[in-house]
Short mmCIF file of C-alpha atoms in Angstrom, two decimals:
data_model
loop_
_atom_site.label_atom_id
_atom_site.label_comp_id
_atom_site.label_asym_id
_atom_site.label_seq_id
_atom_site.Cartn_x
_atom_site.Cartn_y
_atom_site.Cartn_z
CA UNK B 3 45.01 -124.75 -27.09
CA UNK B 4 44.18 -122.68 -23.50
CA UNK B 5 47.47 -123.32 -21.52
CA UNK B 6 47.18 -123.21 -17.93
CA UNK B 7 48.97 -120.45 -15.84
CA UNK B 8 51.90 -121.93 -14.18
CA UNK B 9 52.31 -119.03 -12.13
CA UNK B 10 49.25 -117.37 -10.27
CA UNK B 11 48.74 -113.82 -10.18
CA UNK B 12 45.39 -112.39 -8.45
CA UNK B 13 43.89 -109.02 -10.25
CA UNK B 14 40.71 -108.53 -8.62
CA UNK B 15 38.98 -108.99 -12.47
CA UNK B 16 40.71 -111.97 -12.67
CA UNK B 17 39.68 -113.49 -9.47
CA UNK B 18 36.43 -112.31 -9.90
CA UNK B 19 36.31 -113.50 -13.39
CA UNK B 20 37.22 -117.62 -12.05
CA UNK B 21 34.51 -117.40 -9.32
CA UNK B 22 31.73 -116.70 -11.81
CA UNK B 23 33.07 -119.39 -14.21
CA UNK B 24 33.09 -121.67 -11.55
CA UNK B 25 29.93 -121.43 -9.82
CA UNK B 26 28.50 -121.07 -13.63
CA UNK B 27 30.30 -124.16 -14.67
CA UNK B 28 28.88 -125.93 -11.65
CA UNK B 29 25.55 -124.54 -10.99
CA UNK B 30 26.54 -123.28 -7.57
CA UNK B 31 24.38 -119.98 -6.96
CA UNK B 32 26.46 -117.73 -4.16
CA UNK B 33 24.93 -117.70 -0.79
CA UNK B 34 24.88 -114.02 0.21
CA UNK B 35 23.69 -114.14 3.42
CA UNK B 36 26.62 -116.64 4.60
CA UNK B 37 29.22 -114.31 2.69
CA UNK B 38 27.62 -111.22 4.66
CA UNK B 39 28.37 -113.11 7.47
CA UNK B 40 31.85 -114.26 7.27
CA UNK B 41 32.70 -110.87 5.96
CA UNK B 42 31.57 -109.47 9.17
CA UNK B 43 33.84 -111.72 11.21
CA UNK B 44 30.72 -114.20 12.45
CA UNK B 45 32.13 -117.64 10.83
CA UNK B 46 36.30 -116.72 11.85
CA UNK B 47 36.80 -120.57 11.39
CA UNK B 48 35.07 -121.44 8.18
CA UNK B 49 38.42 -121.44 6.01
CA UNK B 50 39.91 -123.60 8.79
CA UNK B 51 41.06 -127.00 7.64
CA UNK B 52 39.03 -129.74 8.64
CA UNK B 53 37.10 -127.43 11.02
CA UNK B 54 33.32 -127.78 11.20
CA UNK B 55 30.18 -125.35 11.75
CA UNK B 56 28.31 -126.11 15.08
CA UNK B 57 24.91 -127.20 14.52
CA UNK B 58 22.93 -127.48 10.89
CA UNK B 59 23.78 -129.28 7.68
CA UNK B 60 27.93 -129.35 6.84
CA UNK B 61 29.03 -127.10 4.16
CA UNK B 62 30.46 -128.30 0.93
CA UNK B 63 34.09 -127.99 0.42
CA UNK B 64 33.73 -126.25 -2.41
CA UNK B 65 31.17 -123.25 -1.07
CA UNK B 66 34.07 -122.79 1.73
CA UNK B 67 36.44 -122.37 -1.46
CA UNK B 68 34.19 -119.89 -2.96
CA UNK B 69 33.03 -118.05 -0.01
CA UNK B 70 37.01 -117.49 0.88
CA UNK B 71 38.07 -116.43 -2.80
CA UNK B 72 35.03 -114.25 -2.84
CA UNK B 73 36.22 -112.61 0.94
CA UNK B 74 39.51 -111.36 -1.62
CA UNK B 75 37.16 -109.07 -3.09
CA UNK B 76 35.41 -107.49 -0.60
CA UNK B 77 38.43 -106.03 0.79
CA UNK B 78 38.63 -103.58 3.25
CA UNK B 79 35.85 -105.62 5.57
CA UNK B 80 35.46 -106.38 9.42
CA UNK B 81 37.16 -109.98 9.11
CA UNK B 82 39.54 -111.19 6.13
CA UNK B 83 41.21 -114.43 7.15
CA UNK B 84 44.15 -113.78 5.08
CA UNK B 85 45.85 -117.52 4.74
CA UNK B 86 42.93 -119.02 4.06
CA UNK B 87 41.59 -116.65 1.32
CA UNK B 88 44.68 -116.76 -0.52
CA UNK B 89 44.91 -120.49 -0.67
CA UNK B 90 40.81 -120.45 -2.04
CA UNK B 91 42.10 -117.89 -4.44
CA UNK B 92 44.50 -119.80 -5.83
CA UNK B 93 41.99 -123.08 -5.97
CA UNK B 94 39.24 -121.35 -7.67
CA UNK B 95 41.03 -119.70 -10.20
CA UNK B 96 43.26 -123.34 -10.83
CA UNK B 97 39.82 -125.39 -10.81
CA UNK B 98 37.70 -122.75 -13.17
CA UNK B 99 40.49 -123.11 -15.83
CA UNK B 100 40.68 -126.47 -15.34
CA UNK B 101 36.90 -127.25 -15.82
CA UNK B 102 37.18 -124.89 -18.79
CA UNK B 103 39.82 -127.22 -20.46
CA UNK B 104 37.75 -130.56 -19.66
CA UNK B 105 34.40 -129.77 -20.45
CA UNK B 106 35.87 -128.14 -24.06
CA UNK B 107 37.45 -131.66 -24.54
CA UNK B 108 34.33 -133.50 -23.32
CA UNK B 109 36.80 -135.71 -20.76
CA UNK B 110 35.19 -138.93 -20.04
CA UNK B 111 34.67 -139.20 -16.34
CA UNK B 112 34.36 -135.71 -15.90
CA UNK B 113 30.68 -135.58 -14.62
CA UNK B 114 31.04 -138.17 -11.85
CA UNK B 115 33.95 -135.84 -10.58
CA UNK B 116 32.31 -132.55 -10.62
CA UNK B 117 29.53 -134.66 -8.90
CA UNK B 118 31.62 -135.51 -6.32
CA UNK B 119 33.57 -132.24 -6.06
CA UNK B 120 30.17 -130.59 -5.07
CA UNK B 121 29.17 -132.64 -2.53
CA UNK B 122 32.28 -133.44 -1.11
CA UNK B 123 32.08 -131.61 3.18
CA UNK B 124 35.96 -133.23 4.23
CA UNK B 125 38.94 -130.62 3.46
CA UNK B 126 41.33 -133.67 2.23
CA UNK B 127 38.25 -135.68 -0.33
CA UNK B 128 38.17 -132.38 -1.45
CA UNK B 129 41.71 -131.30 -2.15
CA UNK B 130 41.93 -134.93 -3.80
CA UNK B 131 39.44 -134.68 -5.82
CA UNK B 132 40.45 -131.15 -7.14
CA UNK B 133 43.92 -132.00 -8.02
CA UNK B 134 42.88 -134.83 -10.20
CA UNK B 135 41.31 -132.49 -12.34
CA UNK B 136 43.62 -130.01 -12.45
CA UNK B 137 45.96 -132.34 -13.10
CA UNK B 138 43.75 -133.91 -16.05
CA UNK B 139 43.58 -131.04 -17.53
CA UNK B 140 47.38 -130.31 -17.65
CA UNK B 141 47.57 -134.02 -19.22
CA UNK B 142 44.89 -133.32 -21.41
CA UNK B 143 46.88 -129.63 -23.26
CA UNK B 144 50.39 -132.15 -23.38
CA UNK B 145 51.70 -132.59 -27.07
CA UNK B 146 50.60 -135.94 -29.15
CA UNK B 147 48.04 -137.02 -25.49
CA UNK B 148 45.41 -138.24 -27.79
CA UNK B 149 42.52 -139.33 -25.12
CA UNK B 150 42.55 -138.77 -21.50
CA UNK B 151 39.46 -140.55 -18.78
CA UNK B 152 39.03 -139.42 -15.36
CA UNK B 153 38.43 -143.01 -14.22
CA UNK B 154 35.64 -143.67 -11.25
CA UNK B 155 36.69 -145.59 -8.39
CA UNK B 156 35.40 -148.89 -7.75
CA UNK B 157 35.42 -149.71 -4.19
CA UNK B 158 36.77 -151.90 -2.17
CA UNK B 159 38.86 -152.34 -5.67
CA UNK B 160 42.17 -149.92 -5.74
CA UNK B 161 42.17 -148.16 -8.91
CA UNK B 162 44.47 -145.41 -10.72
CA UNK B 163 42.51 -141.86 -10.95
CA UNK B 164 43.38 -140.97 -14.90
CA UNK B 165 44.31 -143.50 -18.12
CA UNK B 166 45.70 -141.07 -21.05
CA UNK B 167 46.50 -142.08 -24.24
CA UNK B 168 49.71 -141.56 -26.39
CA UNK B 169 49.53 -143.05 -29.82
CA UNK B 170 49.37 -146.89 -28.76
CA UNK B 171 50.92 -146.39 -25.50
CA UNK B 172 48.32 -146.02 -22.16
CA UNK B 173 49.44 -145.01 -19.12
CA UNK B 174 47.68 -144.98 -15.57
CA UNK B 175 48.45 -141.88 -13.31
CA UNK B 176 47.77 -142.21 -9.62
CA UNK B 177 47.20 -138.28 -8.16
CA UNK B 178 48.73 -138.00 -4.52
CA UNK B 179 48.91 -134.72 -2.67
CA UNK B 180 50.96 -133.65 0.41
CA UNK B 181 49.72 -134.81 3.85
CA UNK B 182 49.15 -131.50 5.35
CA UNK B 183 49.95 -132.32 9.29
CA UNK B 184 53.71 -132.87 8.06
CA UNK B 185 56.25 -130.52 10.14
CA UNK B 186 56.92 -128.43 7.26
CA UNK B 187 53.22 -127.63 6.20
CA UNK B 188 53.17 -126.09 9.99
CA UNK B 189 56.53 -124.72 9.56
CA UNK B 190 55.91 -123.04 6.19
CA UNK B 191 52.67 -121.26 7.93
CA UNK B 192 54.36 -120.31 10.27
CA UNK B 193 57.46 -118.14 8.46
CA UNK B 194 54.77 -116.71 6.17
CA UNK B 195 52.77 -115.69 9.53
CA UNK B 196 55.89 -114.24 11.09
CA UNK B 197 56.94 -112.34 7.83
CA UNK B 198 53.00 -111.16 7.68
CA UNK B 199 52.67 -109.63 11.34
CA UNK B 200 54.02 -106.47 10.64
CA UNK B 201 51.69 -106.02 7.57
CA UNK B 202 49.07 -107.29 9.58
CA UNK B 203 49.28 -104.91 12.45
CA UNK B 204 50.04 -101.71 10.15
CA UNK B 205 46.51 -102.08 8.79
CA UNK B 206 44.76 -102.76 11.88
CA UNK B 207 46.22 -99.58 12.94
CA UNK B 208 44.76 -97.78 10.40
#
């Protein structure tokens, strides 16, 4: 079966290569004008966590993801935001192979997910609901895992997010991601920020 990359590498083709899958996978046609835009240094907050657009209807998580990943490509421009892009890079390329996995094995579950995935405007709904299908589709390539089910929540009622199946034996998994606003999200950005500037300011000299 496809295995997953456990270690992400980011050749333009490749990159490239997961956006199209994704927004073809999802029916998500590319807004050009908004990518001319934050390419040109008009939208410098977009990737921001949690941060939202003045004025107008909210933008999906998702379109952020793609907008950012897409930004990768399009190097040299007037505005690269280069945190942000990297961490949409790395989500788009994890979610296309994902999707690629689950819709092969016809996952119950799967379309109420995507649904949601889509739709979904807040940063951490979105991360959420991302890493439960990345990580069904990790469960779903695992030796003798005979059936795996994204299972829909069913408010106010707490429920697990995925049941697989090993021979007789279910078991419930319950995704959980890191809070961001812990000290050592902020210090991690900020080493990787410090070791950057350098970089940074060589090629604004240029």
């Amino acid at each position: 079966g496809k295995a997953i990359a456990t270690s992400m590498s980011f050749p333009f083709a490749d990159v490239k290569k997961a956006i199209n899958g994704l927004r073809s996978k999802l029916q998500c046609a590319p807004d050009t004008q908004l990518q001319e835009q934050f390419d040109a240094g008009l939208h410098p907050n977009l990737l921001a966590y949690q941060k939202r657009q003045a004025g107008g209807t909210p933008l999906a998580a998702l379109e952020k993801h793609l907008v950012g990943a897409t930004s990768y490509l399009h190097q040299p421009s007037n505005y690269y935001d280069i945190f942000g892009a990297c961490r949409c890079v790395i989500i788009v390329q994890l979610l296309d192979e994902a999707l690629e996995v689950l819709q092969t094995k016809q996952i119950k579950g799967l379309k109420a997910r995507v649904e949601r995935l889509v739709r979904l405007v807040d940063s951490d709904e979105f991360d959420s609901t991302a890493f439960e299908l990345i990580m069904a589709a990790r469960y779903a390539l695992v030796s003798g895992v005979d059936h795996i089910e994204l299972i829909e929540e069913q408010p106010p009622k707490r429920t697990p997010d995925i049941l697989l199946t090993r021979g007789v034996v279910d078991s419930f998994v319950e995704c959980k991601k890191v809070i961001r606003v812990r000290d050592f999200s902020v210090a991690t950005r900020n080493t990787v920020r410090e070791l950057l500037n350098g970089i940074i300011s060589s090629f604004r000299r240029l």
